[in-house]
């Protein structure tokens, strides 16, 4: 029994890579994608490695690599595939993400043709398993402060990779504890010319039989809060020598005359250009967590339409729990937000393709790249927190049944947890997003140096802000329609909601700029720290605005009809849910009267009840593959 | 090195059962209390059972049982012990809770002297392991609708216990899958006189060798989201016969003439009187989750004072992460709430002792008992959600290190998760708390029948509300002091905060009463459902008020000095954090001007920075046993 509205909405949500999504829905085999609950860590790890090999056998390892070396589709398609894989076991997702995305991606993006020719085929087929060794014990968010060194020895034309202190030990590295034969090691490069900042070096870590190579000490991070199938571990290097060709030299290399050479003179800028090529990882993490949230919603909402508890009167059946307002309030605004976030995710994926999907030697759009990084950072934070919060709400909405592993919610939540802090801690990422709004993008080289940010931007905030926050044409028309009607416009209308989102983001950013403009060299940290909550609010409200704009743009593109109307109501629920959470801000800043503020809550309640009969259609539209929902409570 | 302020505050927090707390801190052996991470489910279960036996060997199984049968201390002391055990492995906590609290408690409270004489010694020494079999597949929150039957057979003087349908199968039952030899089975009692509602029957479920007895089918719930050491399972009964003496007959029994006899005529009232004796379970769950939150805070705050990341300027050391406002905001308001909740927990524990700590045949204070149930229901919901939220914030505050199982946060969070829905789903419990505020306690027999509530209370809300919400004398003096100064009083003052809490709770309740008073028999469910978010708000704001009152009362009782002053600042932070979250409500209802609303946020920020240097003292005051914090990040 097909539901034409669900089908149409699913196509809209699927967006540009609709064919890949459809293929993944039918081709990825459930027995590979799902792990049974209750495996031991060793069993889960073994199973995950096997499944990784099967995914590679199916050819999915080739997605996102250059066609010239055997890759398929385009660069951003790998993000879409990552999303689709997130409907299965997230251990497998992260394991494949480490192999093809982080390890393979680093070789592809930071390496040169000789590295591509030597390694990509083996990476895509998972014949060469590898790690991405960036984080150190003492250095998580502040990657520029890494301590591992790669010192060039002219005599032997080798790089000597070394771990000088305990805090320099690489840790939490996926694929390290069990499988990796090679690692991309991030280290401070030192040559006869001096220090050149962090670079990536390919270091073999295990021999054919799996034994650590001489000088390489490998540890196991052991049990974690989730992702039991991922073998996270540690690497320490004791003066390990590799040929200088192992330097992934796309952005900085050592020539045959032992000289350090780079297109980019400024070491800071060079480092962040390298990091920028890795932005795909954050796009993936956002998309994957968004998919996990949808799967949880599909389970909890379906259960909510069948589970009954308590009668209204003695002679009636018990009430379906999703008919309770409190239950609707738990799940429907989160469903609406999941829908809205999907469009924002599609938008950054497309933008990634535009900016990085071309040939390696294409001219870089530096400003566009910084803007994408800023957007992706914020969206990753917002989406991963949404996922964590949503999966937990779904777990609770299913009561004791939700706590049983067989119903798929608890492992999902445990696995997604770390998405909020890996590939960038969410709080740090929101600050990075804020920085992108406040500073000239050219001045953003120093991305992660958060407290130092204010000092650097002092005096330059202002003019650029307004320019960057004007909406798109379609959006602007909507806003004009709303503000024309002013206080009388209905709170449950899209134009009004968009206008509120714009006002919120603009005002928060403008006032933040005014605060930070007062910075001097001496008080910069103090001033930043006093305003840190304001900084985070600016980032969050900006991302919220982007999400709504992307979603509205997609909605406006649908032909008139029931699907378009339904999506409009869903987006209004998303927007009002957000406005309701920030009610105090709107009231404090005179953007809502108290009467209209109350009307917002009433409208959220009314929308929940209005959308209740559409729940089955909306869940269907999410496109979670049925075969991957094995929870007995909804089978 | 002792810190006299920490010591003094710890004593205040320890409250009436300070000696038992001190004993538990030093006597409970860490090797029994903690489970190593990474055990398989079977290993964890085996270990938990062994540890349960060791706890019993140490005599802790006797806490809370009547002295006449070998018990020790008093009834409520068992809640305090539960709190102290929650600093260890929560699987062990729940396992002991099932054995001594639920199973043992049901025998003690629902059974009569013959049951006590026959079973209590074996229960306290864990020689007889048992289950508490209430929940059924189809019946979670609505316990009155249980389907299992216990039908009296006059001929043989036996009860025939039967599971008539799939939805009647007992499920999620602790101790069931592996260990229980006997179960307290809740079933609809049927005799020749008719149906008498839900009663508890002792049913042997396994023989000496651990095999299920004839007619008893035992299942295993398998892996869960947490509590891996607890063997939750299912029971189905196929006409299992037990002697009629196995009826736990304190509130309803079958006499030798085959007649059903009870002191309480109304079956509804009888059922809820029985349930009322089990309120201790919810007191324990609240206390245990509160302790878990404190342990997480101790870990994250200690780590936050040593972990450094990012420099303010190039020539300086990296900054200690707890010096960032955003990090303080993550952890300090939650620390303050943990402190405040401790006093509320102490208060309900003491009240439990007053009401249920006397001899079994003491006259029942029916109104007091209902009031306690209502308070405990709400406090359990507020505390368990606080714990879940706090442990997660602590996990994220520790970044990747927080995700490693060895750092103790992830298992704690996974285990506490289910505390929000077991022993009563939090949303249902908040409704129960609201009901206690709206209805005459005498009319509350029907406790859990949520949608039906409005119909029953229609027309009777009003007068009683005001009476029930007047504060205590000391609190009233504080409020008077605040309102005297009106708008000029500082936002960071305790009197002002208390006054805001009172206004919020009173107004929310009063307006809810006005809405619900319009109910007729026909629109009761509709009306209730439209107002469900208002109902939940009324409960939550009432509990918040109670928490603050209990905390302020304890604070006022401390001799003047540094400890009292510090605690005052902590409680103000708690209160302002809550006011800040509800800012929109205060603005909408004209209780805050926009200027003062902003001042609240500024005050929260300022308090975070003010309390930053006191963090070590405050963590020390929480009294988490040092031996139970094994996280390498803080050792």
GROMACS .gro file of C-alpha atoms in nm, chain A residues 18 56 122 162 183 231 236 253 277 287 347 399 408 410 415 439 477-478 493 497 513-514 532 553 575 603 628:
model
   27
   18UNK     CA    1   1.808   1.039  -0.478
   56UNK     CA    2   3.387  -0.290   0.018
  122UNK     CA    3   4.382  -0.103  -0.173
  162UNK     CA    4   5.837   1.039   1.740
  183UNK     CA    5   4.819   0.530   0.983
  231UNK     CA    6   3.863  -0.075   1.779
  236UNK     CA    7   5.313   0.586   2.037
  253UNK     CA    8   5.642   1.881   0.070
  277UNK     CA    9   3.988   1.949   0.307
  287UNK     CA   10   2.417   1.357   0.834
  347UNK     CA   11   2.240   2.201   0.124
  399UNK     CA   12   0.901   0.306   2.833
  408UNK     CA   13   1.721  -0.067   1.878
  410UNK     CA   14   1.959   0.224   2.339
  415UNK     CA   15   2.666   0.519   1.972
  439UNK     CA   16   3.533   3.803   1.115
  477UNK     CA   17   0.976   3.793  -0.013
  478UNK     CA   18   0.838   3.576   0.263
  493UNK     CA   19   0.247   3.103   0.944
  497UNK     CA   20   0.824   3.232   1.159
  513UNK     CA   21   2.961   4.243   1.753
  514UNK     CA   22   2.906   4.554   1.962
  532UNK     CA   23   3.081   3.315   2.570
  553UNK     CA   24   1.347   2.695  -0.012
  575UNK     CA   25   0.997   2.696   1.361
  603UNK     CA   26  -0.003   2.704   1.823
  628UNK     CA   27   1.666  -0.210   0.918
   0.00000   0.00000   0.00000
